[in-house]
């Protein structure tokens, strides 16, 4: 409606929102896929739950600039900071209201959350996973608009997990799929490299070693040079056996058969 000037119409809807606690989390877990989604014409947003500060070598201004550089490398049009506290991030009702308010503003079709438990790294990661799931549920609730800055109820249709490479658990997800990021791996790496305050040269070399190896290993299982692993909280529903199994544009199934263009790994 042209005449509408409500707050909701002032924010352009997003197709996909990816959420994680710290700037750099999403670049590492699913940066290639975010860049690829943008290339495919989808409107993508990154929601950083916190600034990521304090850290030993960073500060708020530097982290903001690095996150902006990373955004430009991925070409993602929207990146917001939800403004929750780093290091003490919790899946609490108040924090759910804050994230759900942004979901109600941007009304994505798909919510990606980084998922997994990282006992050797920040506990924020696991809390961010719980917070994203709970906020997706809260986002649809009626008669509570005052808790969501006056925004109206909105149900995010799909939830997708971006798996973390060093999860403490071996997960038996209902379903998983691998996105071929071979043609955008350079963008993913450029976005990670932007976080110079977090990765000095030694650390960056280690991160590159692990991320490259991880994405190669994950990709190889589906016949791709580089891949990112995602999971769903439910089995894949299918109307068409052959489309699901053989794949086509828009399908989650691999379109490159292992062994044709790449080593047969599975
Ligand atoms: Zn993190």
PDB file of C-alpha atoms and ligand atoms in Angstrom:
ATOM      1  CA  UNK A   1       0.000   0.000   0.000  1.00  0.00           C
ATOM      2  CA  UNK A   2       1.621   3.211  -1.200  1.00  0.00           C
ATOM      3  CA  UNK A   3      -0.026   5.356   1.401  1.00  0.00           C
ATOM      4  CA  UNK A   4       1.135   3.314   4.349  1.00  0.00           C
ATOM      5  CA  UNK A   5       3.836   4.936   6.477  1.00  0.00           C
ATOM      6  CA  UNK A   6       3.790   2.581   9.401  1.00  0.00           C
ATOM      7  CA  UNK A   7       7.048   1.520  11.039  1.00  0.00           C
ATOM      8  CA  UNK A   8       6.698  -1.963   9.587  1.00  0.00           C
ATOM      9  CA  UNK A   9       6.487  -0.752   5.999  1.00  0.00           C
ATOM     10  CA  UNK A  10       9.562   1.433   6.549  1.00  0.00           C
ATOM     11  CA  UNK A  11      11.778  -1.647   6.856  1.00  0.00           C
ATOM     12  CA  UNK A  12      12.238  -3.708   3.724  1.00  0.00           C
ATOM     13  CA  UNK A  13      11.576  -7.377   4.275  1.00  0.00           C
ATOM     14  CA  UNK A  14      14.436  -9.848   4.250  1.00  0.00           C
ATOM     15  CA  UNK A  15      14.403 -13.320   2.717  1.00  0.00           C
ATOM     16  CA  UNK A  16      17.010 -14.726   5.081  1.00  0.00           C
ATOM     17  CA  UNK A  17      18.238 -13.563   8.483  1.00  0.00           C
ATOM     18  CA  UNK A  18      21.321 -15.155  10.028  1.00  0.00           C
ATOM     19  CA  UNK A  19      21.904 -14.640  13.735  1.00  0.00           C
ATOM     20  CA  UNK A  20      24.874 -15.326  16.021  1.00  0.00           C
ATOM     21  CA  UNK A  21      26.387 -13.787  19.161  1.00  0.00           C
ATOM     22  CA  UNK A  22      29.566 -12.165  17.800  1.00  0.00           C
ATOM     23  CA  UNK A  23      30.668 -10.432  14.622  1.00  0.00           C
ATOM     24  CA  UNK A  24      32.795 -13.119  12.824  1.00  0.00           C
ATOM     25  CA  UNK A  25      30.703 -16.120  14.029  1.00  0.00           C
ATOM     26  CA  UNK A  26      28.527 -16.197  10.925  1.00  0.00           C
ATOM     27  CA  UNK A  27      31.407 -15.497   8.554  1.00  0.00           C
ATOM     28  CA  UNK A  28      33.129 -18.612   9.933  1.00  0.00           C
ATOM     29  CA  UNK A  29      30.092 -20.893  10.132  1.00  0.00           C
ATOM     30  CA  UNK A  30      28.149 -19.924   7.004  1.00  0.00           C
ATOM     31  CA  UNK A  31      29.744 -16.865   5.334  1.00  0.00           C
ATOM     32  CA  UNK A  32      30.028 -18.641   1.992  1.00  0.00           C
ATOM     33  CA  UNK A  33      26.350 -19.496   1.934  1.00  0.00           C
ATOM     34  CA  UNK A  34      25.352 -15.935   2.865  1.00  0.00           C
ATOM     35  CA  UNK A  35      27.469 -14.575  -0.007  1.00  0.00           C
ATOM     36  CA  UNK A  36      25.962 -17.148  -2.362  1.00  0.00           C
ATOM     37  CA  UNK A  37      22.391 -16.300  -1.314  1.00  0.00           C
ATOM     38  CA  UNK A  38      23.081 -12.651  -2.129  1.00  0.00           C
ATOM     39  CA  UNK A  39      24.494 -13.635  -5.536  1.00  0.00           C
ATOM     40  CA  UNK A  40      21.325 -15.617  -6.166  1.00  0.00           C
ATOM     41  CA  UNK A  41      19.251 -12.498  -5.596  1.00  0.00           C
ATOM     42  CA  UNK A  42      17.941 -13.070  -2.073  1.00  0.00           C
ATOM     43  CA  UNK A  43      17.828 -10.261   0.480  1.00  0.00           C
ATOM     44  CA  UNK A  44      20.024 -11.331   3.359  1.00  0.00           C
ATOM     45  CA  UNK A  45      20.544  -9.801   6.786  1.00  0.00           C
ATOM     46  CA  UNK A  46      23.122 -10.495   9.480  1.00  0.00           C
ATOM     47  CA  UNK A  47      22.012  -9.928  13.064  1.00  0.00           C
ATOM     48  CA  UNK A  48      24.925  -9.729  15.502  1.00  0.00           C
ATOM     49  CA  UNK A  49      23.535 -10.215  18.989  1.00  0.00           C
ATOM     50  CA  UNK A  50      26.462  -8.383  20.648  1.00  0.00           C
ATOM     51  CA  UNK A  51      29.391  -6.169  19.625  1.00  0.00           C
ATOM     52  CA  UNK A  52      31.750  -8.983  20.565  1.00  0.00           C
ATOM     53  CA  UNK A  53      33.531  -6.629  22.969  1.00  0.00           C
ATOM     54  CA  UNK A  54      35.368  -6.658  25.259  1.00  0.00           C
ATOM     55  CA  UNK A  55      38.094  -8.872  23.833  1.00  0.00           C
ATOM     56  CA  UNK A  56      41.864  -8.825  24.560  1.00  0.00           C
ATOM     57  CA  UNK A  57      42.811  -7.057  21.310  1.00  0.00           C
ATOM     58  CA  UNK A  58      39.640  -5.315  20.145  1.00  0.00           C
ATOM     59  CA  UNK A  59      37.538  -2.258  20.896  1.00  0.00           C
ATOM     60  CA  UNK A  60      33.997  -1.277  19.926  1.00  0.00           C
ATOM     61  CA  UNK A  61      34.948   1.097  17.111  1.00  0.00           C
ATOM     62  CA  UNK A  62      37.416  -1.343  15.524  1.00  0.00           C
ATOM     63  CA  UNK A  63      34.970  -4.226  15.719  1.00  0.00           C
ATOM     64  CA  UNK A  64      32.258  -2.101  14.119  1.00  0.00           C
ATOM     65  CA  UNK A  65      34.567  -1.210  11.228  1.00  0.00           C
ATOM     66  CA  UNK A  66      35.689  -4.821  10.782  1.00  0.00           C
ATOM     67  CA  UNK A  67      32.095  -6.065  10.751  1.00  0.00           C
ATOM     68  CA  UNK A  68      31.270  -3.474   8.110  1.00  0.00           C
ATOM     69  CA  UNK A  69      34.223  -4.563   5.958  1.00  0.00           C
ATOM     70  CA  UNK A  70      33.130  -8.196   6.304  1.00  0.00           C
ATOM     71  CA  UNK A  71      29.590  -7.227   5.307  1.00  0.00           C
ATOM     72  CA  UNK A  72      30.939  -5.597   2.156  1.00  0.00           C
ATOM     73  CA  UNK A  73      33.004  -8.683   1.247  1.00  0.00           C
ATOM     74  CA  UNK A  74      29.883 -10.845   1.503  1.00  0.00           C
ATOM     75  CA  UNK A  75      27.802  -8.100  -0.164  1.00  0.00           C
ATOM     76  CA  UNK A  76      25.066  -8.612   2.449  1.00  0.00           C
ATOM     77  CA  UNK A  77      22.790  -5.531   2.354  1.00  0.00           C
ATOM     78  CA  UNK A  78      21.700  -5.439   6.007  1.00  0.00           C
ATOM     79  CA  UNK A  79      23.759  -5.935   9.147  1.00  0.00           C
ATOM     80  CA  UNK A  80      22.382  -4.876  12.506  1.00  0.00           C
ATOM     81  CA  UNK A  81      23.584  -5.153  16.068  1.00  0.00           C
ATOM     82  CA  UNK A  82      20.860  -6.231  18.494  1.00  0.00           C
ATOM     83  CA  UNK A  83      22.782  -4.634  21.369  1.00  0.00           C
ATOM     84  CA  UNK A  84      22.826  -7.497  23.865  1.00  0.00           C
ATOM     85  CA  UNK A  85      25.793  -7.920  26.237  1.00  0.00           C
ATOM     86  CA  UNK A  86      28.840  -9.958  25.206  1.00  0.00           C
ATOM     87  CA  UNK A  87      30.309 -12.636  27.530  1.00  0.00           C
ATOM     88  CA  UNK A  88      27.155 -12.760  29.665  1.00  0.00           C
ATOM     89  CA  UNK A  89      24.678 -13.374  26.855  1.00  0.00           C
ATOM     90  CA  UNK A  90      21.752 -15.445  28.126  1.00  0.00           C
ATOM     91  CA  UNK A  91      18.576 -16.848  26.667  1.00  0.00           C
ATOM     92  CA  UNK A  92      16.366 -14.702  28.893  1.00  0.00           C
ATOM     93  CA  UNK A  93      12.838 -13.354  28.343  1.00  0.00           C
ATOM     94  CA  UNK A  94      14.098  -9.755  28.019  1.00  0.00           C
ATOM     95  CA  UNK A  95      16.670 -10.751  25.405  1.00  0.00           C
ATOM     96  CA  UNK A  96      14.054 -12.759  23.526  1.00  0.00           C
ATOM     97  CA  UNK A  97      11.902  -9.632  23.322  1.00  0.00           C
ATOM     98  CA  UNK A  98      14.847  -7.719  21.811  1.00  0.00           C
ATOM     99  CA  UNK A  99      15.671 -10.263  19.113  1.00  0.00           C
ATOM    100  CA  UNK A 100      12.018 -11.054  18.372  1.00  0.00           C
ATOM    101  CA  UNK A 101      11.375  -7.328  17.866  1.00  0.00           C
ATOM    102  CA  UNK A 102      13.953  -7.338  15.046  1.00  0.00           C
ATOM    103  CA  UNK A 103      12.396 -10.477  13.543  1.00  0.00           C
ATOM    104  CA  UNK A 104       9.012  -8.752  13.587  1.00  0.00           C
ATOM    105  CA  UNK A 105      10.554  -5.700  11.877  1.00  0.00           C
ATOM    106  CA  UNK A 106      12.398  -7.557   9.115  1.00  0.00           C
ATOM    107  CA  UNK A 107       9.963 -10.511   8.716  1.00  0.00           C
ATOM    108  CA  UNK A 108      12.400 -13.034   7.171  1.00  0.00           C
ATOM    109  CA  UNK A 109      11.256 -16.223   5.454  1.00  0.00           C
ATOM    110  CA  UNK A 110      14.199 -18.150   6.861  1.00  0.00           C
ATOM    111  CA  UNK A 111      16.054 -17.768  10.148  1.00  0.00           C
ATOM    112  CA  UNK A 112      19.555 -19.236  10.287  1.00  0.00           C
ATOM    113  CA  UNK A 113      21.068 -19.605  13.719  1.00  0.00           C
ATOM    114  CA  UNK A 114      24.546 -20.796  14.520  1.00  0.00           C
ATOM    115  CA  UNK A 115      23.959 -24.007  16.466  1.00  0.00           C
ATOM    116  CA  UNK A 116      26.175 -26.003  18.751  1.00  0.00           C
ATOM    117  CA  UNK A 117      27.976 -25.962  22.080  1.00  0.00           C
ATOM    118  CA  UNK A 118      31.561 -24.758  22.264  1.00  0.00           C
ATOM    119  CA  UNK A 119      33.013 -25.624  25.703  1.00  0.00           C
ATOM    120  CA  UNK A 120      36.498 -24.379  24.771  1.00  0.00           C
ATOM    121  CA  UNK A 121      35.121 -21.101  23.418  1.00  0.00           C
ATOM    122  CA  UNK A 122      32.481 -18.566  24.475  1.00  0.00           C
ATOM    123  CA  UNK A 123      29.339 -19.878  26.209  1.00  0.00           C
ATOM    124  CA  UNK A 124      27.534 -17.126  24.272  1.00  0.00           C
ATOM    125  CA  UNK A 125      27.416 -19.456  21.263  1.00  0.00           C
ATOM    126  CA  UNK A 126      25.115 -21.984  22.887  1.00  0.00           C
ATOM    127  CA  UNK A 127      23.002 -19.264  24.498  1.00  0.00           C
ATOM    128  CA  UNK A 128      22.675 -17.538  21.110  1.00  0.00           C
ATOM    129  CA  UNK A 129      21.343 -20.776  19.620  1.00  0.00           C
ATOM    130  CA  UNK A 130      18.715 -21.089  22.376  1.00  0.00           C
ATOM    131  CA  UNK A 131      17.875 -17.397  22.168  1.00  0.00           C
ATOM    132  CA  UNK A 132      17.284 -17.557  18.404  1.00  0.00           C
ATOM    133  CA  UNK A 133      14.928 -20.522  18.718  1.00  0.00           C
ATOM    134  CA  UNK A 134      12.976 -18.903  21.554  1.00  0.00           C
ATOM    135  CA  UNK A 135      12.814 -15.530  19.793  1.00  0.00           C
ATOM    136  CA  UNK A 136      11.419 -17.141  16.674  1.00  0.00           C
ATOM    137  CA  UNK A 137       8.613 -18.540  18.826  1.00  0.00           C
ATOM    138  CA  UNK A 138       8.079 -15.238  20.673  1.00  0.00           C
ATOM    139  CA  UNK A 139       7.932 -13.321  17.400  1.00  0.00           C
ATOM    140  CA  UNK A 140       4.537 -14.797  16.532  1.00  0.00           C
ATOM    141  CA  UNK A 141       2.859 -14.134  19.897  1.00  0.00           C
ATOM    142  CA  UNK A 142      -0.226 -11.950  20.001  1.00  0.00           C
ATOM    143  CA  UNK A 143      -1.396  -9.488  22.685  1.00  0.00           C
ATOM    144  CA  UNK A 144       2.186  -8.634  23.627  1.00  0.00           C
ATOM    145  CA  UNK A 145       3.021  -5.906  21.097  1.00  0.00           C
ATOM    146  CA  UNK A 146       4.118  -3.563  23.886  1.00  0.00           C
ATOM    147  CA  UNK A 147       6.974  -5.962  24.640  1.00  0.00           C
ATOM    148  CA  UNK A 148       8.140  -5.794  21.014  1.00  0.00           C
ATOM    149  CA  UNK A 149       8.355  -2.008  20.521  1.00  0.00           C
ATOM    150  CA  UNK A 150       4.855  -1.899  19.035  1.00  0.00           C
ATOM    151  CA  UNK A 151       5.631  -4.292  16.166  1.00  0.00           C
ATOM    152  CA  UNK A 152       2.992  -6.808  15.103  1.00  0.00           C
ATOM    153  CA  UNK A 153       3.169 -10.606  15.374  1.00  0.00           C
ATOM    154  CA  UNK A 154       5.130 -12.400  12.684  1.00  0.00           C
ATOM    155  CA  UNK A 155       5.892 -16.097  12.311  1.00  0.00           C
ATOM    156  CA  UNK A 156       9.234 -16.979  10.705  1.00  0.00           C
ATOM    157  CA  UNK A 157       8.341 -19.964   8.496  1.00  0.00           C
ATOM    158  CA  UNK A 158      11.671 -21.803   8.472  1.00  0.00           C
ATOM    159  CA  UNK A 159      14.500 -22.368  10.947  1.00  0.00           C
ATOM    160  CA  UNK A 160      17.902 -23.629   9.797  1.00  0.00           C
ATOM    161  CA  UNK A 161      20.947 -24.517  11.891  1.00  0.00           C
ATOM    162  CA  UNK A 162      24.399 -23.390  10.762  1.00  0.00           C
ATOM    163  CA  UNK A 163      26.560 -26.030  12.394  1.00  0.00           C
ATOM    164  CA  UNK A 164      29.774 -25.087  14.217  1.00  0.00           C
ATOM    165  CA  UNK A 165      32.923 -27.048  13.354  1.00  0.00           C
ATOM    166  CA  UNK A 166      33.888 -27.804  16.980  1.00  0.00           C
ATOM    167  CA  UNK A 167      30.565 -28.780  18.530  1.00  0.00           C
ATOM    168  CA  UNK A 168      30.930 -30.673  21.825  1.00  0.00           C
ATOM    169  CA  UNK A 169      28.243 -33.131  20.814  1.00  0.00           C
ATOM    170  CA  UNK A 170      27.890 -35.470  17.878  1.00  0.00           C
ATOM    171  CA  UNK A 171      24.485 -34.397  16.648  1.00  0.00           C
ATOM    172  CA  UNK A 172      21.957 -36.657  15.083  1.00  0.00           C
ATOM    173  CA  UNK A 173      19.947 -34.012  13.292  1.00  0.00           C
ATOM    174  CA  UNK A 174      16.737 -34.968  11.532  1.00  0.00           C
ATOM    175  CA  UNK A 175      18.282 -33.859   8.262  1.00  0.00           C
ATOM    176  CA  UNK A 176      21.388 -32.138   7.015  1.00  0.00           C
ATOM    177  CA  UNK A 177      22.467 -30.607   3.746  1.00  0.00           C
ATOM    178  CA  UNK A 178      25.641 -29.122   2.321  1.00  0.00           C
ATOM    179  CA  UNK A 179      25.773 -25.896   0.340  1.00  0.00           C
ATOM    180  CA  UNK A 180      28.415 -25.783  -2.393  1.00  0.00           C
ATOM    181  CA  UNK A 181      30.484 -22.682  -1.616  1.00  0.00           C
ATOM    182  CA  UNK A 182      33.322 -23.441  -4.045  1.00  0.00           C
ATOM    183  CA  UNK A 183      32.691 -20.295  -6.092  1.00  0.00           C
ATOM    184  CA  UNK A 184      32.396 -17.982  -3.068  1.00  0.00           C
ATOM    185  CA  UNK A 185      35.027 -19.385  -0.711  1.00  0.00           C
ATOM    186  CA  UNK A 186      37.306 -16.428  -1.522  1.00  0.00           C
ATOM    187  CA  UNK A 187      34.580 -14.011  -0.373  1.00  0.00           C
ATOM    188  CA  UNK A 188      34.107 -15.997   2.837  1.00  0.00           C
ATOM    189  CA  UNK A 189      37.815 -15.932   3.537  1.00  0.00           C
ATOM    190  CA  UNK A 190      38.092 -12.181   2.792  1.00  0.00           C
ATOM    191  CA  UNK A 191      35.250 -11.562   5.280  1.00  0.00           C
ATOM    192  CA  UNK A 192      36.999 -13.591   8.010  1.00  0.00           C
ATOM    193  CA  UNK A 193      40.308 -11.834   7.306  1.00  0.00           C
ATOM    194  CA  UNK A 194      38.591  -8.493   7.964  1.00  0.00           C
ATOM    195  CA  UNK A 195      38.630  -9.258  11.712  1.00  0.00           C
ATOM    196  CA  UNK A 196      42.266  -8.264  12.180  1.00  0.00           C
ATOM    197  CA  UNK A 197      41.745  -7.336  15.855  1.00  0.00           C
ATOM    198  CA  UNK A 198      40.770 -10.935  16.581  1.00  0.00           C
ATOM    199  CA  UNK A 199      43.273 -12.742  14.398  1.00  0.00           C
ATOM    200  CA  UNK A 200      46.946 -11.771  14.348  1.00  0.00           C
ATOM    201  CA  UNK A 201      49.052 -13.375  11.623  1.00  0.00           C
ATOM    202  CA  UNK A 202      49.703 -16.587  13.554  1.00  0.00           C
ATOM    203  CA  UNK A 203      46.106 -17.012  14.594  1.00  0.00           C
ATOM    204  CA  UNK A 204      44.861 -16.166  11.112  1.00  0.00           C
ATOM    205  CA  UNK A 205      47.081 -18.877   9.617  1.00  0.00           C
ATOM    206  CA  UNK A 206      45.653 -21.407  12.096  1.00  0.00           C
ATOM    207  CA  UNK A 207      42.077 -20.326  11.419  1.00  0.00           C
ATOM    208  CA  UNK A 208      42.673 -20.555   7.683  1.00  0.00           C
ATOM    209  CA  UNK A 209      44.079 -24.054   8.079  1.00  0.00           C
ATOM    210  CA  UNK A 210      41.069 -25.281  10.070  1.00  0.00           C
ATOM    211  CA  UNK A 211      38.328 -23.476   8.157  1.00  0.00           C
ATOM    212  CA  UNK A 212      39.734 -24.467   4.778  1.00  0.00           C
ATOM    213  CA  UNK A 213      40.142 -28.090   5.861  1.00  0.00           C
ATOM    214  CA  UNK A 214      36.679 -28.176   7.405  1.00  0.00           C
ATOM    215  CA  UNK A 215      34.953 -26.706   4.356  1.00  0.00           C
ATOM    216  CA  UNK A 216      36.907 -29.034   2.043  1.00  0.00           C
ATOM    217  CA  UNK A 217      35.956 -32.076   4.127  1.00  0.00           C
ATOM    218  CA  UNK A 218      32.288 -31.108   4.389  1.00  0.00           C
ATOM    219  CA  UNK A 219      32.133 -30.240   0.688  1.00  0.00           C
ATOM    220  CA  UNK A 220      33.795 -33.481  -0.359  1.00  0.00           C
ATOM    221  CA  UNK A 221      31.011 -35.527   1.202  1.00  0.00           C
ATOM    222  CA  UNK A 222      28.717 -34.116  -1.509  1.00  0.00           C
ATOM    223  CA  UNK A 223      31.235 -33.864  -4.318  1.00  0.00           C
ATOM    224  CA  UNK A 224      31.963 -30.143  -3.891  1.00  0.00           C
ATOM    225  CA  UNK A 225      35.398 -28.559  -3.543  1.00  0.00           C
ATOM    226  CA  UNK A 226      34.178 -26.496  -0.548  1.00  0.00           C
ATOM    227  CA  UNK A 227      30.951 -26.810   1.426  1.00  0.00           C
ATOM    228  CA  UNK A 228      29.091 -25.585   4.502  1.00  0.00           C
ATOM    229  CA  UNK A 229      26.980 -27.973   6.565  1.00  0.00           C
ATOM    230  CA  UNK A 230      23.449 -27.044   7.653  1.00  0.00           C
ATOM    231  CA  UNK A 231      20.786 -28.953   9.577  1.00  0.00           C
ATOM    232  CA  UNK A 232      17.024 -28.787   9.958  1.00  0.00           C
ATOM    233  CA  UNK A 233      14.965 -29.386  13.103  1.00  0.00           C
ATOM    234  CA  UNK A 234      12.722 -31.743  11.103  1.00  0.00           C
ATOM    235  CA  UNK A 235      13.039 -34.228   8.227  1.00  0.00           C
ATOM    236  CA  UNK A 236      12.967 -32.880   4.672  1.00  0.00           C
ATOM    237  CA  UNK A 237       9.412 -32.947   3.354  1.00  0.00           C
ATOM    238  CA  UNK A 238       9.081 -33.948  -0.269  1.00  0.00           C
ATOM    239  CA  UNK A 239       6.316 -33.776  -2.868  1.00  0.00           C
ATOM    240  CA  UNK A 240       8.601 -35.175  -5.517  1.00  0.00           C
ATOM    241  CA  UNK A 241      11.000 -38.039  -4.803  1.00  0.00           C
ATOM    242  CA  UNK A 242      13.097 -37.504  -7.942  1.00  0.00           C
ATOM    243  CA  UNK A 243      13.495 -33.753  -7.457  1.00  0.00           C
ATOM    244  CA  UNK A 244      14.570 -34.240  -3.880  1.00  0.00           C
ATOM    245  CA  UNK A 245      17.039 -36.990  -4.704  1.00  0.00           C
ATOM    246  CA  UNK A 246      18.385 -35.784  -8.043  1.00  0.00           C
ATOM    247  CA  UNK A 247      18.286 -32.060  -7.335  1.00  0.00           C
ATOM    248  CA  UNK A 248      17.525 -29.087  -9.522  1.00  0.00           C
ATOM    249  CA  UNK A 249      17.597 -25.329  -9.125  1.00  0.00           C
ATOM    250  CA  UNK A 250      16.173 -24.526  -5.720  1.00  0.00           C
ATOM    251  CA  UNK A 251      16.497 -28.089  -4.475  1.00  0.00           C
ATOM    252  CA  UNK A 252      18.473 -28.930  -1.382  1.00  0.00           C
ATOM    253  CA  UNK A 253      19.864 -32.048  -3.031  1.00  0.00           C
ATOM    254  CA  UNK A 254      23.378 -32.083  -4.510  1.00  0.00           C
ATOM    255  CA  UNK A 255      23.428 -31.277  -8.203  1.00  0.00           C
ATOM    256  CA  UNK A 256      27.009 -32.450  -8.645  1.00  0.00           C
ATOM    257  CA  UNK A 257      27.384 -36.174  -8.290  1.00  0.00           C
ATOM    258  CA  UNK A 258      30.373 -37.345  -6.266  1.00  0.00           C
ATOM    259  CA  UNK A 259      33.014 -38.775  -8.540  1.00  0.00           C
ATOM    260  CA  UNK A 260      32.128 -36.754 -11.638  1.00  0.00           C
ATOM    261  CA  UNK A 261      33.973 -33.517 -11.033  1.00  0.00           C
ATOM    262  CA  UNK A 262      35.555 -34.379  -7.727  1.00  0.00           C
ATOM    263  CA  UNK A 263      36.896 -37.268  -5.697  1.00  0.00           C
ATOM    264  CA  UNK A 264      34.232 -39.853  -4.797  1.00  0.00           C
ATOM    265  CA  UNK A 265      33.926 -39.372  -1.043  1.00  0.00           C
ATOM    266  CA  UNK A 266      30.498 -40.713  -0.243  1.00  0.00           C
TER     267      UNK A 266
HETATM  268 ZN1  LIG B   1      31.906 -16.178  18.749  1.00  0.00          ZN
END
